[in-house]
Structure formats: C-alpha cells, structure tokens
Tab-separated table of C-alpha atoms and ligand atoms in Angstrom:
chain	number	residue	atom	x	y	z
A	138	MET	CA	-14.062	33.884	3.160
A	139	GLU	CA	-11.519	36.272	1.678
A	140	PHE	CA	-10.451	38.991	4.124
A	141	PHE	CA	-12.137	42.010	2.483
A	142	ASP	CA	-15.258	39.971	1.678
A	143	THR	CA	-15.509	39.155	5.389
A	144	ILE	CA	-15.227	42.833	6.296
A	145	LYS	CA	-17.936	43.685	3.773
A	146	ALA	CA	-20.194	40.817	4.816
A	147	ARG	CA	-20.270	41.810	8.491
A	148	ARG	CA	-23.345	43.804	9.468
A	149	SER	CA	-24.980	44.420	12.810
A	150	ILE	CA	-27.829	41.918	12.650
A	151	ARG	CA	-30.800	42.390	14.953
A	152	LYS	CA	-32.943	39.449	13.886
A	153	TYR	CA	-31.674	35.882	13.837
A	154	THR	CA	-33.155	32.552	12.741
A	155	ALA	CA	-33.656	29.615	15.109
A	156	LYS	CA	-30.644	27.804	13.628
A	157	ALA	CA	-28.160	26.791	16.297
A	158	VAL	CA	-24.614	28.055	16.035
A	159	PRO	CA	-22.155	25.121	16.253
A	160	GLU	CA	-19.973	25.295	19.352
A	161	GLU	CA	-16.809	25.163	17.227
A	162	VAL	CA	-17.821	28.362	15.451
A	163	ILE	CA	-17.896	30.274	18.751
A	164	GLU	CA	-14.725	28.615	20.034
A	165	LYS	CA	-12.868	29.522	16.853
A	166	ALA	CA	-14.049	33.120	17.086
A	167	LEU	CA	-13.013	33.302	20.746
A	168	ASP	CA	-9.553	32.055	19.769
A	169	ALA	CA	-9.437	34.799	17.116
A	170	ALA	CA	-10.485	37.371	19.772
A	171	LEU	CA	-7.605	36.276	21.991
A	172	LEU	CA	-5.155	36.976	19.165
A	173	ALA	CA	-6.066	40.663	19.006
A	174	PRO	CA	-3.385	43.252	19.692
A	175	ASN	CA	-3.588	44.453	23.259
A	176	SER	CA	-1.880	46.914	25.545
A	177	SER	CA	1.511	45.647	26.763
A	178	ASN	CA	0.264	42.135	25.962
A	179	LEU	CA	-1.270	42.057	29.450
A	180	GLN	CA	-4.485	40.621	28.005
A	181	THR	CA	-6.727	42.314	30.563
A	182	TRP	CA	-9.919	41.105	28.985
A	183	GLU	CA	-12.527	38.425	29.665
A	184	PHE	CA	-15.144	36.866	27.421
A	185	TYR	CA	-18.219	35.483	29.128
A	186	TRP	CA	-20.075	33.059	26.912
A	187	VAL	CA	-23.433	33.024	28.658
A	188	ARG	CA	-24.883	29.559	28.151
A	189	SER	CA	-27.178	28.815	31.064
A	190	PRO	CA	-30.779	29.498	29.924
A	191	GLU	CA	-31.587	31.365	33.171
A	192	LYS	CA	-28.528	33.598	32.924
A	193	LYS	CA	-29.205	34.130	29.212
A	194	GLN	CA	-32.726	35.295	29.971
A	195	LYS	CA	-31.430	37.696	32.621
A	196	LEU	CA	-28.785	38.994	30.203
A	197	ILE	CA	-31.425	39.603	27.519
A	198	GLU	CA	-33.359	41.652	30.046
A	199	ALA	CA	-30.210	43.550	31.044
A	200	CYS	CA	-29.715	44.247	27.318
A	201	LEU	CA	-33.086	46.007	27.517
A	202	SER	CA	-34.725	43.050	25.752
A	203	GLN	CA	-33.572	44.466	22.429
A	204	SER	CA	-34.212	42.302	19.392
A	205	ALA	CA	-30.490	41.646	18.727
A	206	ALA	CA	-30.276	39.972	22.145
A	207	ARG	CA	-33.746	38.443	22.239
A	208	THR	CA	-33.468	36.558	18.977
A	209	ALA	CA	-29.780	35.599	19.356
A	210	GLN	CA	-28.660	31.995	19.592
A	211	GLU	CA	-25.559	32.875	21.586
A	212	LEU	CA	-24.536	35.822	23.749
A	213	ILE	CA	-21.005	36.808	24.663
A	214	VAL	CA	-20.124	39.594	27.089
A	215	VAL	CA	-16.746	41.267	26.611
A	216	VAL	CA	-15.264	42.628	29.809
A	217	ALA	CA	-12.255	44.820	30.509
A	218	ASN	CA	-10.601	43.633	33.706
A	219	PRO	CA	-7.467	45.682	34.453
A	220	ALA	CA	-6.854	43.650	37.646
A	221	LEU	CA	-5.771	40.718	35.477
A	222	TRP	CA	-2.383	42.433	35.187
A	223	LYS	CA	-1.449	40.824	38.507
A	224	LYS	CA	-1.773	37.419	36.846
A	225	THR	CA	-0.425	38.267	33.392
A	226	ASN	CA	2.472	40.579	34.248
A	227	PRO	CA	4.519	37.872	36.058
A	228	GLU	CA	3.970	35.635	32.988
A	229	MET	CA	5.247	38.423	30.730
A	230	ILE	CA	8.292	38.884	32.966
A	231	LYS	CA	9.020	35.137	32.752
A	232	PHE	CA	8.586	35.228	28.980
A	233	ILE	CA	10.740	38.331	28.452
A	234	ALA	CA	13.476	36.899	30.667
A	235	SER	CA	13.493	33.731	28.566
A	236	VAL	CA	13.911	35.431	25.183
A	237	LYS	CA	16.434	37.834	23.711
A	238	ALA	CA	14.588	41.069	24.484
A	239	PRO	CA	16.347	44.356	25.291
A	240	LYS	CA	16.927	44.909	29.029
A	241	LEU	CA	14.627	47.932	28.895
A	242	VAL	CA	11.670	45.668	28.064
A	243	LEU	CA	12.245	43.645	31.228
A	244	THR	CA	12.516	46.876	33.265
A	245	TYR	CA	9.232	47.991	31.698
A	246	TYR	CA	7.397	44.929	33.013
A	247	GLN	CA	9.235	44.822	36.332
A	248	LYS	CA	8.967	48.519	37.217
A	249	LEU	CA	6.674	50.534	34.978
A	250	VAL	CA	3.711	48.136	34.727
A	251	PRO	CA	3.401	47.743	38.537
A	252	MET	CA	3.682	51.519	38.885
A	253	THR	CA	1.017	52.137	36.276
A	254	TYR	CA	-1.460	49.438	37.213
A	255	GLY	CA	-0.739	49.190	40.927
A	256	LEU	CA	-0.298	52.786	42.026
A	257	SER	CA	-3.360	54.445	40.546
A	258	PHE	CA	-4.086	56.039	43.944
A	259	LEU	CA	-1.089	58.281	43.202
A	260	ALA	CA	-2.953	59.684	40.187
A	261	PRO	CA	-2.644	63.388	41.086
A	262	LEU	CA	1.094	63.010	41.694
A	263	LYS	CA	1.560	61.125	38.443
A	264	TRP	CA	-0.423	63.762	36.603
A	265	ILE	CA	1.791	66.542	37.928
A	266	LEU	CA	4.947	64.549	37.178
A	267	PHE	CA	3.967	63.675	33.590
A	268	ASN	CA	2.850	67.178	32.814
A	269	ALA	CA	5.937	68.777	34.336
A	270	ILE	CA	8.256	66.530	32.311
A	271	GLY	CA	6.046	67.102	29.300
A	272	LEU	CA	6.933	70.793	29.314
A	273	PHE	CA	10.451	69.858	28.223
A	274	ARG	CA	10.140	66.659	26.168
A	275	PRO	CA	7.531	64.324	24.697
A	276	ILE	CA	6.154	61.937	27.314
A	277	THR	CA	3.086	59.716	27.555
A	278	ARG	CA	0.520	61.645	29.625
A	279	GLY	CA	-1.089	58.587	31.104
A	280	PRO	CA	-2.520	56.373	32.221
A	281	VAL	CA	-2.632	58.086	35.609
A	282	SER	CA	-5.992	57.274	37.196
A	283	PHE	CA	-7.750	53.957	37.588
A	284	ARG	CA	-10.285	55.241	35.044
A	285	ASP	CA	-7.414	55.671	32.556
A	286	ILE	CA	-6.311	52.084	33.162
A	287	GLN	CA	-9.851	50.870	32.572
A	288	GLU	CA	-9.798	52.844	29.324
A	289	VAL	CA	-6.589	51.098	28.246
A	290	SER	CA	-8.196	47.721	28.891
A	291	MET	CA	-11.355	48.746	27.105
A	292	LYS	CA	-9.447	49.670	23.944
A	293	SER	CA	-7.855	46.221	23.812
A	294	ALA	CA	-11.156	44.473	24.573
A	295	ALA	CA	-12.855	46.429	21.779
A	296	LEU	CA	-10.208	45.266	19.301
A	297	ALA	CA	-10.748	41.692	20.476
A	298	SER	CA	-14.494	42.175	19.986
A	299	GLU	CA	-13.939	43.101	16.354
A	300	ASN	CA	-11.700	40.050	15.842
A	301	PHE	CA	-14.487	37.949	17.336
A	302	MET	CA	-17.183	39.462	15.111
A	303	LEU	CA	-15.125	39.121	11.932
A	304	ALA	CA	-14.297	35.522	12.808
A	305	ILE	CA	-18.017	34.759	13.209
A	306	SER	CA	-18.721	36.532	9.925
A	307	ALA	CA	-15.987	34.533	8.154
A	308	GLN	CA	-17.781	31.353	9.267
A	309	GLY	CA	-21.077	32.419	7.751
A	310	PHE	CA	-22.867	33.580	10.910
A	311	ALA	CA	-23.780	37.056	12.075
A	312	THR	CA	-23.295	39.293	15.120
A	313	CYS	CA	-24.471	42.488	16.721
A	314	PRO	CA	-22.314	44.441	19.178
A	315	MET	CA	-24.406	46.020	21.922
A	316	GLU	CA	-23.710	48.778	24.368
A	317	GLY	CA	-27.405	49.199	25.018
A	318	PHE	CA	-27.407	47.379	28.371
A	319	ASP	CA	-27.639	48.006	32.079
A	320	GLU	CA	-24.020	47.648	33.099
A	321	ARG	CA	-24.802	47.307	36.784
A	322	ARG	CA	-27.188	44.418	36.115
A	323	VAL	CA	-24.745	42.700	33.746
A	324	LYS	CA	-22.010	42.974	36.368
A	325	LYS	CA	-24.271	41.531	39.027
A	326	LEU	CA	-25.305	38.655	36.765
A	327	LEU	CA	-21.709	37.732	35.932
A	328	LYS	CA	-20.429	38.469	39.459
A	329	LEU	CA	-17.903	40.983	38.114
A	330	SER	CA	-15.789	43.079	40.429
A	331	CYS	CA	-16.329	46.813	40.619
A	332	MET	CA	-12.925	47.291	38.936
A	333	THR	CA	-14.189	45.820	35.666
A	334	ARG	CA	-16.037	47.484	32.798
A	335	VAL	CA	-18.477	45.769	30.480
A	336	VAL	CA	-17.254	46.715	27.041
A	337	MET	CA	-20.017	45.199	24.960
A	338	ALA	CA	-22.369	42.285	24.652
A	339	ILE	CA	-22.213	40.492	21.339
A	340	SER	CA	-25.100	38.480	19.995
A	341	VAL	CA	-24.514	35.665	17.519
A	342	GLY	CA	-26.756	33.711	15.184
A	343	GLU	CA	-27.744	33.075	11.620
A	344	ALA	CA	-29.085	36.270	10.061
A	345	ASP	CA	-32.810	36.112	9.432
A	346	GLU	CA	-34.124	37.299	6.056
A	347	LYS	CA	-35.347	40.471	7.763
A	348	ARG	CA	-31.922	41.061	9.398
A	349	GLY	CA	-33.032	44.141	11.319
A	350	THR	CA	-30.559	46.263	9.401
A	351	TRP	CA	-33.169	48.637	7.954
A	352	GLY	CA	-31.326	48.873	4.619
A	353	PRO	CA	-27.877	48.889	3.090
A	354	GLN	CA	-24.760	49.686	5.113
A	355	VAL	CA	-24.553	53.445	5.516
A	356	ARG	CA	-21.224	55.256	5.702
A	357	PHE	CA	-20.916	59.027	5.228
A	358	ASN	CA	-18.552	61.098	3.143
A	359	ARG	CA	-15.056	59.578	3.363
A	360	GLU	CA	-13.455	63.050	3.539
A	361	TRP	CA	-15.218	63.734	6.862
A	362	PHE	CA	-13.214	60.989	8.511
A	363	VAL	CA	-10.054	60.294	6.528
A	364	LYS	CA	-7.533	63.114	6.924
A	365	LYS	CA	-4.311	63.160	4.959
A	366	VAL	CA	-2.117	65.691	6.712
B	455	LIG	C1	-19.829	49.951	20.667
B	455	LIG	C2	-21.066	49.638	19.863
B	455	LIG	C3	-22.278	49.534	20.483
B	455	LIG	C4	-23.422	49.213	19.774
B	455	LIG	N1	-24.605	49.034	20.433
B	455	LIG	C5	-25.692	48.611	19.758
B	455	LIG	C6	-26.891	48.280	20.449
B	455	LIG	O1	-26.984	48.338	21.651
B	455	LIG	N2	-27.933	47.848	19.710
B	455	LIG	C7	-27.887	47.736	18.356
B	455	LIG	O2	-28.887	47.326	17.759
B	455	LIG	N3	-26.750	48.015	17.676
B	455	LIG	C8	-25.656	48.446	18.348
B	455	LIG	N4	-24.480	48.694	17.678
B	455	LIG	C9	-24.410	48.481	16.237
B	455	LIG	C10	-24.392	49.770	15.482
B	455	LIG	O3	-25.649	50.363	15.506
B	455	LIG	C11	-23.906	49.472	14.053
B	455	LIG	O4	-22.582	49.002	14.112
B	455	LIG	C12	-23.960	50.713	13.162
B	455	LIG	O5	-25.275	51.121	12.989
B	455	LIG	C13	-23.369	50.406	11.792
B	455	LIG	O6	-24.007	49.325	11.162
B	455	LIG	P1	-23.209	48.035	10.667
B	455	LIG	O7	-22.534	47.452	11.881
B	455	LIG	O8	-24.272	47.134	10.109
B	455	LIG	O9	-22.222	48.494	9.654
B	455	LIG	C14	-23.338	49.035	18.369
B	455	LIG	C15	-22.107	49.142	17.746
B	455	LIG	C16	-20.981	49.435	18.485
B	455	LIG	C17	-19.647	49.495	17.790
C-alpha cells in the first residue's frame, strides 16, 4: 500500500473476523517496529506476542474483556524496559568504537548513559545540578528520576507501536492500540519486572464489517493542534 494510503487506512478496530492472521504478517510488522527511532538507540523495548491460549485468555481479561481484545486473532503487548540499557549500551559502545564516530559519541555511551540510566537514585542531586547549570545556559533538564527514564523508554516504545500498527495496516489487516488494561495483572501474566511499564496492548485481526469504529475517523479543527510560530 502507498504510504499515505496506509496512514489513512489505519483505524482502531474493535471487532475482528475469525480469519487467522498469517504468522509472517506479524513477524514483518514486528521487524518494522524494531526499526522505529528510539532514544540513544538503546532499544529499551520488548514486544510480547501472546500466543498460548491460556495466557491469551488471561490477557483478554486483563484488558477488561474489551471487544478489541476479545475478538482479536493476535495480541501483542508493548513494554518499556529501561533496564535493557545494561545489555544494549555495551553493544552500542562496541559499534561506535568500530565506526568513524566523533569521540564525544563514545564518551556519551561510556559516561553519560551509565550516569543517566544507572544513577537514578541520585535524582535530587541531578535535578539541582541541571537546574543550576540551566540558569546560565541551555541544558537538558532530564532524565533525572527513574520515572523519567521509564518515560524515555515509553516514548520510543510508542513510536515502535505505531510502526507495528502501520505495518499491519499495509498488509491489509487491522489493529487497535489499548491502554484500557490492568497493568499489574498484565505484568504478572508476562512476569515483568517492577522496573518495566506496559505501554500498550495491540490487538490484530481482519476488520469485521461492523469494525467497532462507530463512524468515520474524527479529527477536530486543524488549527487547534497545528501551530505555526
Ligand atoms: C495510547 C492509546 C490507547 C488506546 N486505548 C484504547 C482502548 O483501550 N480501547 C479502545 O477501544 N481504543 C483505544 N485506543 C484507540 C483510540 O480510541 C483511537 O485511536 C481514537 O479514538 C482515534 O480513532 P482511530 O484510531 O480510528 O483514528 C487507544 C489509542 C491510543 C493511542
């Protein structure tokens, strides 16, 4: 499908048919998700493709048994896992050292990333430091706390989610992103650590005639949102 047609074709579908989604369709969309831009290329995201019927049933219940989950053929849970930096940062250091990157980039991964991701218990100190320096020159004001680091991971995981949904749409199937779920239950089901955040669950299937969209796609006055300053 042409790029803008794909964007226009995507809707949040809440009723799917019984048609199975070929495995390759999901795999291709997962590959597209992994190509999303992400903070410092640390790729602190995880995609749980819930396939066991028992787990799927529990996930549907954790998604409040909403129709988008209940009628879905496939369910994917997108997770932000900042702790993955411990695995990915050494890989980035190896990569940066092997290419012609400025020395500052290597220093960033060797010094700044461990400080940011590893020393979140120093949040109050970091906050004071950033804000003191910020009085005199522009400086990034975060992340300082562990919550901020989770937020960074969540932004990247959300971008990956959109890549995933567009890739499904481009292959003629439909999706619905869901934040209507019991995060604690989803974490328990997937045995996720307390450091993670569940960004969204995404249901996949062939859109039923009824779709569950309640009508055409609604977007409000463009001027409310697009500011040319
Ligand atoms: C982060 C996020 C969470 C959402 N959670 C739900 C949900 O739990 N259940 C649902 O039916 N739709 C959910 N949606 C879908 C939105 O309702 C939908 O995107 C919006 O109404 C616009 O419709 P469209 O996607 O068809 O353009 C969610 C969308 C996003 C981006």
